[in-house]
Coordinates of C-alpha atoms in Angstrom, one line a residue:
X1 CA 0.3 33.0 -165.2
X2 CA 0.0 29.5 -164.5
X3 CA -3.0 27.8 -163.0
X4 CA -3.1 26.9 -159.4
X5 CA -4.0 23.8 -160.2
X6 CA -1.0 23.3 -162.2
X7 CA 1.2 23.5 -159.2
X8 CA -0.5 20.9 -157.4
X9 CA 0.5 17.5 -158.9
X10 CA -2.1 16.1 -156.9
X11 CA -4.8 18.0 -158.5
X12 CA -3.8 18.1 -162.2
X13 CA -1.4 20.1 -164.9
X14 CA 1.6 18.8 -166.4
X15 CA 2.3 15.3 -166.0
X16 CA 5.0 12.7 -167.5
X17 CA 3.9 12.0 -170.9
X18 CA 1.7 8.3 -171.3
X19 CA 0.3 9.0 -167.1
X20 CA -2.9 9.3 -168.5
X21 CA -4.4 8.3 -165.3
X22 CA -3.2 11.3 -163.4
X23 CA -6.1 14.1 -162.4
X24 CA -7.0 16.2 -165.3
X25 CA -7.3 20.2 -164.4
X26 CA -11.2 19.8 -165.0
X27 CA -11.1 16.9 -162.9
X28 CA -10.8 19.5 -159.7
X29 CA -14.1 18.7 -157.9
X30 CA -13.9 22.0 -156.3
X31 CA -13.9 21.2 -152.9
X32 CA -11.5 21.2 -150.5
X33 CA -10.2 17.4 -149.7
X34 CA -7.7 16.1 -147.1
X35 CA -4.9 14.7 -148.1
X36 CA -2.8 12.6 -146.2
X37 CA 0.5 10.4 -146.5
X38 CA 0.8 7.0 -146.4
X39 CA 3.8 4.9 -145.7
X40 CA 3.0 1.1 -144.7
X41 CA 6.0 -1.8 -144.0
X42 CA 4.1 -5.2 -144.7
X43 CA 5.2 -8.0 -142.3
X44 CA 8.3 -9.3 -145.4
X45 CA 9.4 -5.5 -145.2
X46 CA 7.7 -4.9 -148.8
X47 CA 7.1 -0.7 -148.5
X48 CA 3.5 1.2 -149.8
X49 CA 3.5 4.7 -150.3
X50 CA 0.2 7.0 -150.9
X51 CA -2.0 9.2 -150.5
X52 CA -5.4 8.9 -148.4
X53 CA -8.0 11.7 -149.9
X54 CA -10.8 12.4 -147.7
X55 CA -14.1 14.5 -147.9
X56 CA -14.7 17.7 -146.9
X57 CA -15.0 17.8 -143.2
X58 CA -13.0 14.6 -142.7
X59 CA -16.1 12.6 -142.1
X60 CA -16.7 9.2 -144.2
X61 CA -17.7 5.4 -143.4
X62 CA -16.3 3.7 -146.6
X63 CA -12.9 3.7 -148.3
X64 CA -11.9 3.0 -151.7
X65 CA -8.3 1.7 -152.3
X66 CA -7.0 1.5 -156.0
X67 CA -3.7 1.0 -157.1
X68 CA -1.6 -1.0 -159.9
X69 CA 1.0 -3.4 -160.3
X70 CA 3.7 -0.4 -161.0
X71 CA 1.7 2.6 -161.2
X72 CA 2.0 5.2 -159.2
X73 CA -2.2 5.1 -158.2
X74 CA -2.2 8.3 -155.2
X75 CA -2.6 10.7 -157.6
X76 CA -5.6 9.2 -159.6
X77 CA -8.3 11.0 -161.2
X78 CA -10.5 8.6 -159.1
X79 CA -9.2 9.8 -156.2
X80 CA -10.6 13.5 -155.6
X81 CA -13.9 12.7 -157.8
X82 CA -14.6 9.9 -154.9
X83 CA -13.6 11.9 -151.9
X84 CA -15.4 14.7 -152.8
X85 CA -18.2 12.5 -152.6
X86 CA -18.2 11.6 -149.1
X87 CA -15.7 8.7 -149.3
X88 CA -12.1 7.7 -148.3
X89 CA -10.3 7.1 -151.3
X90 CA -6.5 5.7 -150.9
X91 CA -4.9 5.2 -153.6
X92 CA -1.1 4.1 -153.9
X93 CA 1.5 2.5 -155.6
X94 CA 2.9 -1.2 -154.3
X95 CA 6.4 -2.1 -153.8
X96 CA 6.9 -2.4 -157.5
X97 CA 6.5 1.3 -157.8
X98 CA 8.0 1.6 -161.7
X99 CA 9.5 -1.7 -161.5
X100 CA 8.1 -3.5 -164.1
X101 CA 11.4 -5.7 -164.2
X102 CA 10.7 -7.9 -160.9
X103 CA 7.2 -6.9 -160.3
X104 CA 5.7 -10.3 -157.8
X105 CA 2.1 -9.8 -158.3
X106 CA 1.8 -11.9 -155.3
X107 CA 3.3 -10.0 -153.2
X108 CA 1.8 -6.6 -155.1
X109 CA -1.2 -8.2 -154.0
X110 CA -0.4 -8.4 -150.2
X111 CA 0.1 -4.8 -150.5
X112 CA -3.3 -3.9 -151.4
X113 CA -4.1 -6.4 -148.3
X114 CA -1.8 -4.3 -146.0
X115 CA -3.7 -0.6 -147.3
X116 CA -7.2 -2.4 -147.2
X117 CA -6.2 -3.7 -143.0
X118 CA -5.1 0.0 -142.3
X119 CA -8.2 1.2 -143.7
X120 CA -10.2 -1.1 -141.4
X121 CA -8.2 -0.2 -138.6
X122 CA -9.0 3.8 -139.4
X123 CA -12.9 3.1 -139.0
X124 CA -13.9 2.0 -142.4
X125 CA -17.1 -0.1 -141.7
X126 CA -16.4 -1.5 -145.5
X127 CA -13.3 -1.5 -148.3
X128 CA -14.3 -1.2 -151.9
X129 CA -11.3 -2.7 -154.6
X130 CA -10.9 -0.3 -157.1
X131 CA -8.7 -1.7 -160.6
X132 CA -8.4 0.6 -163.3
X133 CA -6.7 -0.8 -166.4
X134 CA -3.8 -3.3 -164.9
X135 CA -4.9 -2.6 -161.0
X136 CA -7.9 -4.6 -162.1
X137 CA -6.1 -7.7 -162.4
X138 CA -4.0 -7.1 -159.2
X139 CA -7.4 -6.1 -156.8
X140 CA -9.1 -9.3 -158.1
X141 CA -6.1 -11.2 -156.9
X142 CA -5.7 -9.6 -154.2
X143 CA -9.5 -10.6 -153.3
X144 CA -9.4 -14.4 -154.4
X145 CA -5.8 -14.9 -152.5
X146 CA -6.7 -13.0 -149.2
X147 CA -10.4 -12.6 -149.3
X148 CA -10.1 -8.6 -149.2
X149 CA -12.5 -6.2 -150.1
X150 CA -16.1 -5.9 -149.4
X151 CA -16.9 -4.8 -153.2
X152 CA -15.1 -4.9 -156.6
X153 CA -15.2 -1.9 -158.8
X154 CA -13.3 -2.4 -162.5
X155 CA -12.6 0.4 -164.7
X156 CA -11.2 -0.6 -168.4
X157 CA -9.9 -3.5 -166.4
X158 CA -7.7 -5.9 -168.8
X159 CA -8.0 -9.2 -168.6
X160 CA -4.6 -9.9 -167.3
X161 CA -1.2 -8.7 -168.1
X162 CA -0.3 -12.3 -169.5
X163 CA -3.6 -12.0 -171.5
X164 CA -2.7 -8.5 -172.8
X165 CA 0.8 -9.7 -174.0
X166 CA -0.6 -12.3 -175.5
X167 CA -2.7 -10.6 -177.8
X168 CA 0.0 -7.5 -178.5
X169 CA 3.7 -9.8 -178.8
X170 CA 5.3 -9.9 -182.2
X171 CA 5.1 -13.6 -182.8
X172 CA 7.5 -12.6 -185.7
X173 CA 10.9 -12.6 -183.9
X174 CA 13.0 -15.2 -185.3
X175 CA 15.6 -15.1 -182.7
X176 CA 15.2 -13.6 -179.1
X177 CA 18.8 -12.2 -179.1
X178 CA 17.9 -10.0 -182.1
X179 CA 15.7 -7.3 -182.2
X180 CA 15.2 -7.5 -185.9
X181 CA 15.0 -10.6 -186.9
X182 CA 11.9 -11.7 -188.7
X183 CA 9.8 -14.3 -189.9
X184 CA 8.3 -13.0 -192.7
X185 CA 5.2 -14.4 -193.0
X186 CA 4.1 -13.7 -188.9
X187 CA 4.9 -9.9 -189.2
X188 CA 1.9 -7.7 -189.2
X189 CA 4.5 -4.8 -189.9
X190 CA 4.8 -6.6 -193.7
X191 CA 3.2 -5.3 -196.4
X192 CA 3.0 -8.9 -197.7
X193 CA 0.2 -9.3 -194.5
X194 CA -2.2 -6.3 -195.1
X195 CA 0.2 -3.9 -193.3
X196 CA 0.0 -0.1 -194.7
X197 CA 2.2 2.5 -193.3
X198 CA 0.5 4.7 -190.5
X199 CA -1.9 6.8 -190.6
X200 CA -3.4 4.3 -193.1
X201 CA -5.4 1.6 -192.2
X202 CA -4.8 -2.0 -192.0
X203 CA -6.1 -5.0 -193.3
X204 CA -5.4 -8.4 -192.1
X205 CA -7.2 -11.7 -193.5
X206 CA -9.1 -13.6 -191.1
X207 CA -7.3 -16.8 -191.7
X208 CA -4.0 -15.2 -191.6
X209 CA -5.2 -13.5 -188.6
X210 CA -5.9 -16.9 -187.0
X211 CA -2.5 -18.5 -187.9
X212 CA -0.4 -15.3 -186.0
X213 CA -2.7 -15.5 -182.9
X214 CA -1.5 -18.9 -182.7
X215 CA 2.1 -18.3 -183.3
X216 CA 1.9 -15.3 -180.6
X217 CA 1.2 -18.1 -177.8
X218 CA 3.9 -20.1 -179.5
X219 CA 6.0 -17.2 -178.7
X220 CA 4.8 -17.0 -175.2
X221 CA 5.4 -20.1 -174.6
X222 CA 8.6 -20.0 -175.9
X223 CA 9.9 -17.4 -173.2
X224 CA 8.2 -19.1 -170.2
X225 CA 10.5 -22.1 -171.2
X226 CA 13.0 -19.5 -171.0
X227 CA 12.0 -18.2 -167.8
X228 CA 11.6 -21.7 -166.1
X229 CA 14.7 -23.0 -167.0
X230 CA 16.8 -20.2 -165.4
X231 CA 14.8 -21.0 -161.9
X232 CA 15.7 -24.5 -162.7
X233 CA 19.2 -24.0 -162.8
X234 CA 19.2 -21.2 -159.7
X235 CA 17.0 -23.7 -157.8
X236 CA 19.9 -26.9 -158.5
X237 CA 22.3 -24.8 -157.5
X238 CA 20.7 -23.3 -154.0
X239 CA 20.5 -27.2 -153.6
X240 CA 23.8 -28.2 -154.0
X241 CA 25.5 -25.4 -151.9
X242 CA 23.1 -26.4 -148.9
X243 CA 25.0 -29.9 -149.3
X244 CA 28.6 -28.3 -149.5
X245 CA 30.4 -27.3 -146.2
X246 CA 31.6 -23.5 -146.9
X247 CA 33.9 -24.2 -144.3
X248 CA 36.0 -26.8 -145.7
X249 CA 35.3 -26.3 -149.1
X250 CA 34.6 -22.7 -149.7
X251 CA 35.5 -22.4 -153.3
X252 CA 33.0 -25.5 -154.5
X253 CA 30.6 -23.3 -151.7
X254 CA 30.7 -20.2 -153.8
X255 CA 30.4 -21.5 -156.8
X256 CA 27.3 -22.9 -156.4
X257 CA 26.1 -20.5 -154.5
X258 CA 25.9 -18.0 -156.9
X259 CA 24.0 -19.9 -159.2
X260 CA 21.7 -20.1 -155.8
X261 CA 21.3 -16.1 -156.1
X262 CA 21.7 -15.7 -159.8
X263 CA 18.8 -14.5 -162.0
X264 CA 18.5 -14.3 -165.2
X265 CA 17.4 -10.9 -166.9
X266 CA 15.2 -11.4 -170.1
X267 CA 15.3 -8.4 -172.7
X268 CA 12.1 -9.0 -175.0
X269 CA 11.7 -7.0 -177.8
X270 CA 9.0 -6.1 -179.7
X271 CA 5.8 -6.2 -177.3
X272 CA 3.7 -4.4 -179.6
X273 CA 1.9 -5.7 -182.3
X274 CA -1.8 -6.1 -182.1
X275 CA -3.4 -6.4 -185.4
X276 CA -6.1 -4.7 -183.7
X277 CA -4.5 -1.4 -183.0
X278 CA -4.5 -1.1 -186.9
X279 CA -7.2 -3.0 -188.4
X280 CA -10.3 -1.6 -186.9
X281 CA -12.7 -4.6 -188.2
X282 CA -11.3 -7.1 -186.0
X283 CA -13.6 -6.9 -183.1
X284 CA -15.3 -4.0 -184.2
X285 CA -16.0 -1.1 -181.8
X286 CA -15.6 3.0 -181.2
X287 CA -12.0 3.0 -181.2
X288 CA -9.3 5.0 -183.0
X289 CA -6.7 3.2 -185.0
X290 CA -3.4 3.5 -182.6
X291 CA -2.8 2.3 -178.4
X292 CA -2.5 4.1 -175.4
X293 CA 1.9 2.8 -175.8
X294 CA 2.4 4.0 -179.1
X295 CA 3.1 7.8 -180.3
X296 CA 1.3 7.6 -182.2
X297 CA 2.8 4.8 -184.5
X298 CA 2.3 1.1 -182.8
X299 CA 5.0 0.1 -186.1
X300 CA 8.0 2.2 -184.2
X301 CA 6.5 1.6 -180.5
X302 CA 6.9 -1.7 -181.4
X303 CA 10.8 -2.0 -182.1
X304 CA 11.7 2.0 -180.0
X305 CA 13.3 1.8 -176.6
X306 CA 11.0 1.2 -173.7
X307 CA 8.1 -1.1 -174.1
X308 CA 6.0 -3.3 -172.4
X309 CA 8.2 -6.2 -170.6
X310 CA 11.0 -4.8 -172.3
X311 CA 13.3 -6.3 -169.1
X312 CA 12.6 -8.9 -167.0
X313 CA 13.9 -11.5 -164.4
X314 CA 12.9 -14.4 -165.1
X315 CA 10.5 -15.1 -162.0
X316 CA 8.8 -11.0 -162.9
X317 CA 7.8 -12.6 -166.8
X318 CA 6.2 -15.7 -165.2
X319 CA 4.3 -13.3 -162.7
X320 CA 3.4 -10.6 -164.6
X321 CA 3.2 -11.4 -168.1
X322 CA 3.5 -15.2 -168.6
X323 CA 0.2 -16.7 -169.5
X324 CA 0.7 -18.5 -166.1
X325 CA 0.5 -15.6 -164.1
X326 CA -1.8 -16.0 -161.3
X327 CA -3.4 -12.7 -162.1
X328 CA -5.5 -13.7 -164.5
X329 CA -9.1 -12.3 -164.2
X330 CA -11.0 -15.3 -165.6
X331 CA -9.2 -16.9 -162.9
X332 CA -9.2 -15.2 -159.9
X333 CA -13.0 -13.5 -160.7
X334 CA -14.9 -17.1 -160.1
X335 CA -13.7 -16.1 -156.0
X336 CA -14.8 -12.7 -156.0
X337 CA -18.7 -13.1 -154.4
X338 CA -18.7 -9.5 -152.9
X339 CA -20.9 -7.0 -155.3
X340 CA -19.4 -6.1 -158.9
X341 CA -19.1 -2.9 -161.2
X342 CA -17.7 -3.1 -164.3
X343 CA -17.0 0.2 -166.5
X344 CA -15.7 -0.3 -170.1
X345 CA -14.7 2.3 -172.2
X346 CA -15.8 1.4 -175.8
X347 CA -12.9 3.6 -177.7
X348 CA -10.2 1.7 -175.4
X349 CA -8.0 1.4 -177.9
X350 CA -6.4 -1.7 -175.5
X351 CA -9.7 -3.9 -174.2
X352 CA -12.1 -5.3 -176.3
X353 CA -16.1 -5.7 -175.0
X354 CA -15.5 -9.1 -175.7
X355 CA -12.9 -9.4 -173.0
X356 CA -14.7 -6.7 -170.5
X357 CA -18.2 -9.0 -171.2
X358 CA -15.9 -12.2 -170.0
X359 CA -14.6 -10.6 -166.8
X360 CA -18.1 -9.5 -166.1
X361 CA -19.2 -13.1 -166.8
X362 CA -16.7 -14.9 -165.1
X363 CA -17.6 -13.1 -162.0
X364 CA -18.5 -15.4 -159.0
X365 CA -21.0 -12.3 -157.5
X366 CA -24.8 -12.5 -157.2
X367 CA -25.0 -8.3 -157.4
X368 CA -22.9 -7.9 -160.7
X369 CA -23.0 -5.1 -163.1
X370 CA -21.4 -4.5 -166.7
X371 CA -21.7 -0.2 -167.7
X372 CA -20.5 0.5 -170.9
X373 CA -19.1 4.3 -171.1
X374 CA -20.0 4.7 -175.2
X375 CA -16.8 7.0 -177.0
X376 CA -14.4 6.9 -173.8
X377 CA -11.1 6.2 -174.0
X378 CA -9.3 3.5 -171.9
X379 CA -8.8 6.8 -168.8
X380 CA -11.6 8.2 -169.6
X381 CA -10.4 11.1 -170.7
X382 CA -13.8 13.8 -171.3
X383 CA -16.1 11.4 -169.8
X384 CA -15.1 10.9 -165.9
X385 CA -17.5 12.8 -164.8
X386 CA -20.0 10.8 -166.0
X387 CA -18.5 7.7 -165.2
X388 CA -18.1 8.2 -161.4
X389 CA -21.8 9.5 -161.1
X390 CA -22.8 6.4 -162.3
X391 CA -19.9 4.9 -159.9
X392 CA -20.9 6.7 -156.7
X393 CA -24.5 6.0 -157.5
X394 CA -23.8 2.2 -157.2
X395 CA -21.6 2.3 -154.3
X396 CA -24.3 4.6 -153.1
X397 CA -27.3 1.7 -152.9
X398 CA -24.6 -0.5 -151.6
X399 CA -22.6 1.0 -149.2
X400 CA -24.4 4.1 -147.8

């Protein structure tokens, strides 16, 4: 017979493979929570869907809001462990619900405005941002752009998307057309480089090590050229249809007007490729070999269908995972002032304590505090029990 709480996707069971983030069956508080449907319209017509969880009896004073960039965030394990203790937990996904294509972090951003305003105008006397993994980035924006948010929770935030990418590209790809094409001497895939077929570990030479990160920013680069250019052209040719009367001259009108509306699409292949996942002595910590996108082989993640940024519009890469996004946390964290949590996970196979120290660092709050979760993976898989007592404890102290 199958578990109750297998028939409730809000509570746990089956779930699309790689949602790792979804509830757990032993994450079932065992309480009952309310749970109620969200639908907001922002003011440019942008639509949020999710799902407000709220404690037994109803009653509560604070809500937490947590969502991601694509991710579909009202069904988080965060949200029943939070509720059940005595908060209002809404978690949902923006606009860019499993869009990664055209995914506007500025405008994901004004979704978490529009939830944290509807939570306000519900009775919550304060809004806690909560980012896990890529919502991290996105709540900290959301906080410098619009000031939202009366506390900043991170769990196994990463620095960035355009950070992540940068350290997982294939700097290797000769020519962006082709998905094989190789420079020899930049693929970490080659046994030439320390590479070693999986499950065997990896070694990579420091110096060669040094030369690749280089060449991945190259690479980055590279496509941001890419990327501008096409808005270049779209942008030349919005301006010359504004100066070409469609009603005397409707061909010369057209044709420039569709390279007014025209966008390029950017197929970028092989996104993953972090010495790191295989070669567990560079920036040594309790990690397995592997990532959280690969299955368990990062070699054929790598180059299989799918992937990280796999397809973009031009203006989504420069967003989202350009190294000029805007939602970069060493960036936007200088404006966050309100108090600030910080869980890392030290077996996330995907953030370094490097990079969750730097976040924590580059903080701009008085109250700020860095918790590592020793032997947790990057959800927190086993250990999220743990994690939101020591969660609920600090929101406790600071919003009773």
């Amino acid at each position: 017979m199958t578990p109750a709480n297998e028939l409730d996707v809000h509570l746990g069971g089956s779930r699309p493979v790689g949602h790792g983030y979804w509830p757990l069956p032993e994450d079932d508080p065992g309480v009952e929570l309310g749970r109620e449907s969200i639908r907001l319209v922002a003011p440019d017509g942008g639509l949020t869907r999710g799902l407000l969880w709220t404690p037994p009896g109803g009653k509560w004073k604070t809500a937490v809001i947590l969502s991601h960039p694509r991710g579909d965030f009202s069904v988080h394990y965060a949200c029943p462990l939070l509720a059940a203790a005595g908060y209002a937990v809404c978690g949902f996904g923006t606009r860019y619900l499993n869009n990664d294509t055209d995914c506007i972090h500025e405008k994901a951003a004004l979704d978490v405005k529009g939830v944290a305003d509807e939570m306000v105008r519900r009775g919550a006397e304060a809004v806690v941002l909560l980012g896990n993994s890529g919502g991290g980035s996105l709540t900290a924006l959301a906080h410098a752009e619009f000031g939202v948010g009366d506390g900043w929770v991170g769990m196994a935030a990463h620095p960035g998307e355009g950070v992540f990418m940068s350290q997982s590209i294939d700097p290797s790809v000769a020519d962006e057309s082709d998905p094989f094409s190789v420079v020899p001497e930049l693929d970490m895939y080659n046994p030439d480089n320390g590479w070693r077929p999986w499950p065997d570990p990896c070694h990579y030479d420091p110096a060669w090590l040094e030369t690749y990160r280089a060449a991945q920013i190259a690479r980055m680069t590279r496509l941001d050229e890419i990327a501008r250019e096409s808005i270049e052209l779209s942008e030349a040719g919005r301006s010359t249809s504004r100066s070409i009367d469609k009603a005397t001259d409707p061909a010369a009108w057209a044709y420039w007007r569709a390279r007014a509306v025209w966008s390029k699409y950017m197929v970028i292949y092989r996104t993953l490729a972090n010495p790191a996942y295989l070669d567990l002595e560079i920036d040594p910590d309790d990690r397995p070999m592997g990532s959280l996108f690969a299955f368990p082989d990062p070699m054929e993640a790598n180059y299989q269908r799918g992937g990280l940024a796999r397809t973009m519009t031009a203006r989504g890469w420069l967003s989202t995972w350009s190294l000029s996004s805007k939602a970069k946390m060493t960036d936007t964290m200088p404006s966050v002032h309100v108090p600030t949590l910080l869980i890392h996970p030290t077996a996330d196979t995907e953030i370094r304590r490097r990079e969750a120290q730097a976040i924590h660092d580059s903080s701009g709050a008085a109250d700020k505090t860095l918790i590592e979760i020793k032997g947790a993976p990057h959800y927190l898989e086993g250990y999220r029990p743990k994690a939101f007592d020591l969660v609920v404890e600090w929101l406790a102290k600071r919003f009773p």
